[in-house]
Amino acid sequence: MNAMRAITVIPGKQDSVALTDMPEPPEEDGPVLVRTRAIGICGTDLEIINGEYGTAPPGQERLIVGHESLGRVAEAAPDTGFKAGDLVVGIVRRRDPVPCPACAAGHWDMCINDRYTERGIKGRHGYASERYRIHPEHLVAVDPALGVLGVLLEPATVVAKAWDHIEKIGRRAAWAPEAVLITGAGPIGLLAALLAVQRGHQTYVLDLVTEGRKPEMVRRLGATYVHSGDLTEAAAEADIVIECTGFIQLLLDAKSRHPRYRIICLTGVSAVGTESVIDPGLLNRNMVLRNSVLFGSVNANREHYELAAKALAQADPRWLADLITRQVPLDQWPDAYARRPDDIKTVLGFPDVSP
Ligand code: BGC
């Protein structure tokens, strides 16, 4: 086997996405060979295929995409801790070469010099190929009972990190948060809500839609769905807010919506140039006079993968299964990258070849 099929793009070039033949993964990528089973698709992938984001590995024209992955180990040396048949997920980010203090401590999600790389996104091939190689340090075993639901691990790590940091910030003083508001009922918002409910918080999820799968998923969690035009007092006064849309206007512009000490975590990424009507003076007063915290959170380190794996293992598998609204076989890959209104998570399925 000298070539394998992979979904690739020429970064920066719109409509360059294609199913192409790419060379087999090089040995130096690591001692574990994994066969890809499934790839989850998110907004970042769509930005990359639109030519707005992403970089190829040095000296190469094309980037293999795919950072949300699920695979099965095909071959692994005995000292790797993995064996053929294990269900696994590859970590996305790699530490920068310096490395900065954060990367040196394994906190590559907090890299301070921006020289980190990310598989399928920034300077490193992703997982949307029939096979990939990897070092065990960057591979996480998934409970086999999860099956294809293991593909939800990477998005769950993003919210596991957000929760980890919210709780770390919260420990700066005595605090007993009760209500949580999540903005956005996409996969990140719904997974953030899952972790909120698992922590016993009164949880509100706000989105634009009025019917369909998203409000239903919120209710099935035991959380309250709030239509964005209809923000209730209770939701508006939440102690913790996790923003999962990239549209932060709603959170920052109205005094009545920031009534007390609050931790706001931004996980959504907005387009540059978004028009703003935020009053910086009011924002300042709201933050300072209430000891509030507004912070951003991206990516995840190995600890967050472990936390996310636990959260998924404790979740109702039927609820997790309903987050995956479409599974598209590799032969029909263009369909996987086309957005449909009631999509939550679309998954691209790779042929199931046993190891
Ligand atoms: C991924 C993160 C990544 C971020 C920025 C997200 O879609 O889940 O792992 O750090 O994009 O590239």
Coordinates of C-alpha atoms and ligand atoms in Angstrom, one line a residue:
M1 CA 0.0 0.0 0.0
N2 CA 1.6 3.2 -1.1
A3 CA -1.3 5.6 -1.1
M4 CA -4.5 6.1 0.8
R5 CA -7.6 8.1 0.3
A6 CA -7.9 11.4 2.3
I7 CA -10.0 14.5 2.3
T8 CA -7.6 17.3 1.5
V9 CA -7.7 21.1 0.8
I10 CA -5.3 23.6 -0.5
P11 CA -5.4 26.0 2.5
G12 CA -6.5 29.5 1.5
K13 CA -8.1 28.3 -1.7
Q14 CA -11.9 28.1 -1.7
D15 CA -13.5 24.9 -3.3
S16 CA -10.2 23.0 -3.3
V17 CA -11.6 20.3 -1.1
A18 CA -11.3 16.8 -2.7
L19 CA -10.9 13.2 -2.0
T20 CA -7.3 12.6 -3.1
D21 CA -4.7 9.9 -2.9
M22 CA -2.0 10.8 -0.4
P23 CA 1.2 9.0 0.6
E24 CA 1.0 6.5 3.5
P25 CA 1.6 8.2 6.9
P26 CA 5.4 8.3 7.5
E27 CA 6.9 6.2 10.3
E28 CA 8.2 9.3 12.0
D29 CA 4.6 10.3 12.8
G30 CA 4.6 7.6 15.5
P31 CA 4.7 3.9 16.4
V32 CA 0.9 3.5 16.4
L33 CA -0.9 2.9 13.1
V34 CA -4.6 3.7 13.3
R35 CA -7.4 3.1 10.8
T36 CA -9.9 5.9 10.8
R37 CA -13.5 5.0 11.5
A38 CA -15.2 8.3 11.6
I39 CA -14.6 12.0 11.4
G40 CA -16.8 14.7 12.9
I41 CA -17.3 17.9 11.0
C42 CA -17.5 21.3 12.7
G43 CA -17.5 25.0 11.8
T44 CA -13.7 25.1 11.7
D45 CA -13.7 22.5 8.9
L46 CA -16.1 24.6 7.0
E47 CA -13.9 27.6 7.4
I48 CA -10.9 25.6 6.2
I49 CA -12.7 24.4 3.1
N50 CA -13.9 27.9 2.5
G51 CA -10.3 29.0 2.3
E52 CA -10.6 31.2 5.4
Y53 CA -8.4 29.2 7.9
G54 CA -5.8 26.5 8.0
T55 CA -2.3 25.9 6.9
A56 CA -0.6 22.9 5.2
P57 CA 2.5 21.1 6.7
P58 CA 5.7 22.9 5.8
G59 CA 6.6 22.4 2.1
Q60 CA 3.3 20.8 1.2
E61 CA 0.5 22.1 -0.9
R62 CA -2.4 20.2 0.5
L63 CA -3.6 19.7 4.1
I64 CA -5.5 16.5 5.1
V65 CA -8.4 17.9 7.1
G66 CA -10.3 16.3 10.0
H67 CA -9.6 17.0 13.7
E68 CA -12.6 15.3 15.3
S69 CA -11.7 11.6 14.9
L70 CA -12.4 8.1 15.9
G71 CA -10.2 5.2 14.8
R72 CA -9.2 1.6 15.6
V73 CA -5.6 0.7 16.3
A74 CA -4.2 -1.4 13.4
E75 CA -0.6 -1.9 14.7
A76 CA 1.2 -0.8 17.9
A77 CA 4.5 -1.7 19.4
P78 CA 4.1 -3.4 22.9
D79 CA 5.5 -0.5 24.8
T80 CA 3.0 2.0 23.5
G81 CA 0.2 0.9 25.9
F82 CA -2.1 0.3 22.9
K83 CA -3.0 -2.9 21.0
A84 CA -4.6 -3.7 17.7
G85 CA -8.4 -3.3 17.9
D86 CA -8.4 -0.5 20.5
L87 CA -10.9 2.3 19.8
V88 CA -9.0 5.6 20.0
V89 CA -9.2 9.4 19.4
G90 CA -6.2 11.5 18.4
I91 CA -5.4 14.7 20.3
V92 CA -5.6 17.8 18.0
R93 CA -2.8 20.1 19.2
R94 CA 1.0 19.6 19.4
R95 CA 3.3 21.7 21.6
D96 CA 5.3 24.4 20.0
P97 CA 9.0 23.6 19.3
V98 CA 10.5 26.1 21.8
P99 CA 8.5 25.0 23.9
C100 CA 6.8 27.9 25.8
P101 CA 6.2 27.4 29.5
A102 CA 2.6 26.2 29.0
C103 CA 3.5 23.7 26.2
A104 CA 6.5 22.4 28.3
A105 CA 4.0 21.6 31.1
G106 CA 1.7 19.7 28.6
H107 CA -0.8 22.7 28.6
W108 CA -0.4 23.1 24.8
D109 CA -4.0 24.4 24.7
M110 CA -2.6 27.5 26.4
C111 CA 0.4 28.0 24.1
I112 CA 1.6 31.5 24.4
N113 CA 3.7 32.0 21.3
D114 CA 1.3 30.7 18.7
R115 CA 3.8 28.3 17.3
Y116 CA 1.8 25.2 18.2
T117 CA 0.5 23.0 15.4
E118 CA -2.9 21.3 15.1
R119 CA -3.7 18.2 13.2
G120 CA -6.1 18.9 10.4
I121 CA -6.0 22.7 11.0
K122 CA -2.6 24.3 11.4
G123 CA 0.6 22.9 9.9
R124 CA 0.0 19.2 10.4
H125 CA -2.1 16.6 8.5
G126 CA -5.4 15.7 10.1
Y127 CA -7.2 12.4 10.6
A128 CA -9.6 12.4 7.6
S129 CA -7.4 9.8 5.9
E130 CA -7.9 6.0 5.8
R131 CA -4.8 5.6 8.1
Y132 CA -2.6 7.7 10.3
R133 CA 0.3 7.3 12.5
I134 CA 0.7 8.8 16.0
H135 CA 2.7 8.8 19.2
P136 CA 0.9 7.3 22.2
E137 CA 1.3 10.6 24.0
H138 CA -1.3 12.0 21.7
L139 CA -3.7 9.1 21.6
V140 CA -6.6 8.5 23.9
A141 CA -8.4 5.2 24.4
V142 CA -12.2 5.4 24.2
D143 CA -14.6 3.0 26.0
P144 CA -15.5 0.4 23.4
A145 CA -19.1 0.6 24.6
L146 CA -19.3 4.1 23.1
G147 CA -18.8 2.8 19.5
V148 CA -19.2 5.6 17.0
L149 CA -20.2 8.0 19.7
G150 CA -16.5 8.2 20.5
V151 CA -16.3 10.7 17.7
L152 CA -17.9 13.2 20.0
L153 CA -14.9 13.1 22.3
E154 CA -13.0 16.0 20.7
P155 CA -15.9 18.5 20.8
A156 CA -16.5 17.3 24.4
T157 CA -12.9 18.2 25.3
V158 CA -13.5 21.8 24.2
V159 CA -16.3 22.1 26.8
A160 CA -14.4 20.0 29.4
K161 CA -11.7 22.6 29.2
A162 CA -14.2 25.5 29.4
W163 CA -15.7 23.9 32.6
D164 CA -12.3 23.2 34.1
H165 CA -11.3 26.8 33.7
I166 CA -14.6 28.2 34.9
E167 CA -14.2 26.2 38.0
K168 CA -10.6 27.2 38.5
I169 CA -11.5 30.8 38.2
G170 CA -14.5 30.3 40.6
R171 CA -12.2 29.0 43.3
R172 CA -10.6 32.4 43.7
A173 CA -13.3 33.1 46.4
A174 CA -16.2 31.3 48.1
W175 CA -18.9 30.9 45.4
A176 CA -21.9 28.7 45.0
P177 CA -23.1 29.0 41.4
E178 CA -26.6 27.7 40.6
A179 CA -27.8 28.7 37.2
V180 CA -25.9 28.4 33.9
L181 CA -26.8 29.9 30.6
I182 CA -25.5 28.4 27.4
T183 CA -25.8 30.4 24.2
G184 CA -26.2 28.2 21.1
A185 CA -27.7 24.7 20.8
G186 CA -25.2 23.3 18.4
P187 CA -22.9 20.4 19.4
I188 CA -20.7 22.5 21.6
G189 CA -23.6 24.2 23.3
L190 CA -25.4 20.9 23.9
L191 CA -22.3 19.2 25.2
A192 CA -21.6 22.2 27.5
A193 CA -25.2 21.8 28.7
L194 CA -24.6 18.1 29.3
L195 CA -21.6 18.9 31.6
A196 CA -23.7 21.6 33.3
V197 CA -26.5 19.2 34.1
Q198 CA -23.9 16.6 35.2
R199 CA -22.7 19.2 37.8
G200 CA -26.2 19.6 39.1
H201 CA -26.7 23.2 37.8
Q202 CA -30.0 24.7 36.7
T203 CA -29.3 24.9 33.0
Y204 CA -30.7 27.2 30.3
V205 CA -29.8 26.8 26.6
L206 CA -30.6 29.7 24.3
D207 CA -30.8 29.4 20.5
L208 CA -32.7 31.0 17.5
V209 CA -34.8 28.0 16.5
T210 CA -38.3 27.5 17.8
E211 CA -38.8 23.8 17.0
G212 CA -37.0 20.6 16.0
R213 CA -34.2 18.5 17.4
K214 CA -32.3 21.2 19.3
P215 CA -35.0 22.3 21.8
E216 CA -36.0 18.6 22.2
M217 CA -32.3 17.6 23.0
V218 CA -32.2 20.4 25.6
R219 CA -35.4 19.3 27.3
R220 CA -34.3 15.6 27.3
L221 CA -31.3 16.7 29.3
G222 CA -33.5 18.2 32.0
A223 CA -32.4 21.7 31.0
T224 CA -34.7 24.6 29.9
Y225 CA -34.7 25.7 26.3
V226 CA -34.9 29.5 25.8
H227 CA -35.7 31.1 22.5
S228 CA -33.3 34.0 21.9
G229 CA -36.2 36.5 21.4
D230 CA -37.6 35.5 24.7
L231 CA -34.8 35.6 27.3
T232 CA -36.3 34.9 30.7
E233 CA -35.2 36.7 33.9
A234 CA -33.9 33.5 35.4
A235 CA -31.7 32.7 32.4
A236 CA -30.5 36.3 32.1
E237 CA -29.3 36.2 35.7
A238 CA -27.3 33.0 35.4
D239 CA -24.1 32.8 37.4
I240 CA -22.1 31.2 34.6
V241 CA -22.5 31.8 30.9
I242 CA -20.9 29.7 28.2
E243 CA -21.1 31.4 24.8
C244 CA -21.0 28.9 22.0
T245 CA -22.1 30.9 18.9
G246 CA -19.5 33.6 18.4
F247 CA -22.3 36.2 18.8
I248 CA -21.5 38.0 22.0
Q249 CA -23.5 41.2 21.6
L250 CA -26.4 39.8 23.6
L251 CA -24.2 39.1 26.6
L252 CA -22.5 42.4 26.8
D253 CA -24.8 45.2 25.8
A254 CA -27.7 45.4 28.3
K255 CA -27.1 46.4 32.0
S256 CA -30.1 44.3 33.2
R257 CA -28.5 41.2 31.7
H258 CA -25.4 41.4 33.9
P259 CA -26.8 41.8 37.3
R260 CA -24.1 40.3 39.5
Y261 CA -20.8 38.5 39.8
R262 CA -20.7 36.2 36.8
I263 CA -18.1 34.2 34.9
I264 CA -18.6 34.3 31.1
C265 CA -16.6 31.9 29.0
L266 CA -16.4 32.5 25.2
T267 CA -15.9 29.4 23.1
G268 CA -17.5 30.5 19.8
V269 CA -15.3 32.3 17.3
S270 CA -16.8 35.3 15.5
A271 CA -16.0 36.8 12.1
V272 CA -13.5 39.7 12.2
G273 CA -15.2 43.0 11.5
T274 CA -18.4 42.3 13.3
E275 CA -20.3 45.5 13.9
S276 CA -20.4 46.5 17.5
V277 CA -22.8 48.5 19.7
I278 CA -21.2 47.5 22.9
D279 CA -20.8 50.4 25.4
P280 CA -17.3 50.0 26.7
G281 CA -18.1 52.1 29.8
L282 CA -21.0 50.0 30.7
L283 CA -19.0 46.8 30.1
N284 CA -16.3 48.2 32.4
R285 CA -18.7 49.0 35.2
N286 CA -20.4 45.6 34.9
M287 CA -17.2 43.8 35.1
V288 CA -15.4 45.8 37.8
L289 CA -18.2 46.5 40.2
R290 CA -19.3 42.9 40.1
N291 CA -15.9 41.2 40.1
S292 CA -17.0 39.5 36.9
V293 CA -14.7 37.6 34.5
L294 CA -14.9 37.3 30.8
F295 CA -12.5 34.9 29.2
G296 CA -11.9 32.9 26.1
S297 CA -11.2 29.2 25.8
V298 CA -9.9 27.2 22.9
N299 CA -8.7 23.6 22.4
A300 CA -7.9 21.1 25.1
N301 CA -5.0 19.2 26.7
R302 CA -4.7 15.6 27.6
E303 CA -6.4 16.1 31.0
H304 CA -9.4 17.5 29.3
Y305 CA -9.6 14.5 27.0
E306 CA -9.7 12.3 30.1
L307 CA -12.4 14.5 31.7
A308 CA -14.4 14.5 28.5
A309 CA -14.2 10.7 28.2
K310 CA -15.6 10.4 31.7
A311 CA -18.4 12.8 30.9
L312 CA -19.4 10.9 27.7
A313 CA -19.2 7.5 29.6
Q314 CA -21.7 8.9 32.2
A315 CA -24.1 10.4 29.6
D316 CA -27.2 8.6 28.2
P317 CA -26.0 7.0 25.0
R318 CA -29.3 7.5 23.3
W319 CA -29.0 11.2 23.9
L320 CA -25.5 11.2 22.6
A321 CA -26.5 9.2 19.6
D322 CA -29.2 11.8 18.7
L323 CA -26.5 14.5 18.6
I324 CA -25.2 12.8 15.4
T325 CA -27.9 13.9 13.0
R326 CA -26.2 12.5 9.8
Q327 CA -23.6 9.8 9.0
V328 CA -22.3 10.1 5.5
P329 CA -20.2 7.4 3.9
L330 CA -16.8 8.4 2.5
D331 CA -17.9 7.8 -1.1
Q332 CA -20.5 10.5 -0.6
W333 CA -18.2 12.9 1.2
P334 CA -19.3 16.2 -0.4
D335 CA -22.7 15.7 1.4
A336 CA -21.0 15.7 4.7
Y337 CA -19.7 19.2 4.2
A338 CA -23.1 20.6 3.1
R339 CA -24.9 22.2 6.0
R340 CA -28.6 21.4 6.6
P341 CA -30.9 23.5 8.9
D342 CA -31.5 20.8 11.6
D343 CA -28.0 19.4 11.5
I344 CA -26.3 19.1 14.9
K345 CA -23.3 16.9 14.3
T346 CA -22.5 15.4 10.9
V347 CA -20.1 12.5 10.8
L348 CA -18.1 11.2 7.8
G349 CA -17.8 7.4 8.0
F350 CA -14.7 5.5 6.8
P351 CA -14.9 1.9 5.6
D352 CA -14.9 -0.4 8.6
V353 CA -11.8 -2.6 7.9
S354 CA -10.9 -4.8 10.9
P355 CA -7.3 -4.5 11.9
Ligands
BGC1 C1 -10.9 22.8 17.5 C2 -9.8 23.1 18.4 C3 -8.9 24.1 17.7 C4 -9.6 25.3 17.2 C5 -8.8 26.4 16.6 C6 -11.6 24.0 16.9 O1 -12.6 23.6 16.0 O2 -11.9 21.9 18.1 O3 -9.1 21.9 18.8 O4 -7.9 24.5 18.7 O5 -10.6 24.9 16.3 O6 -8.0 25.9 15.5

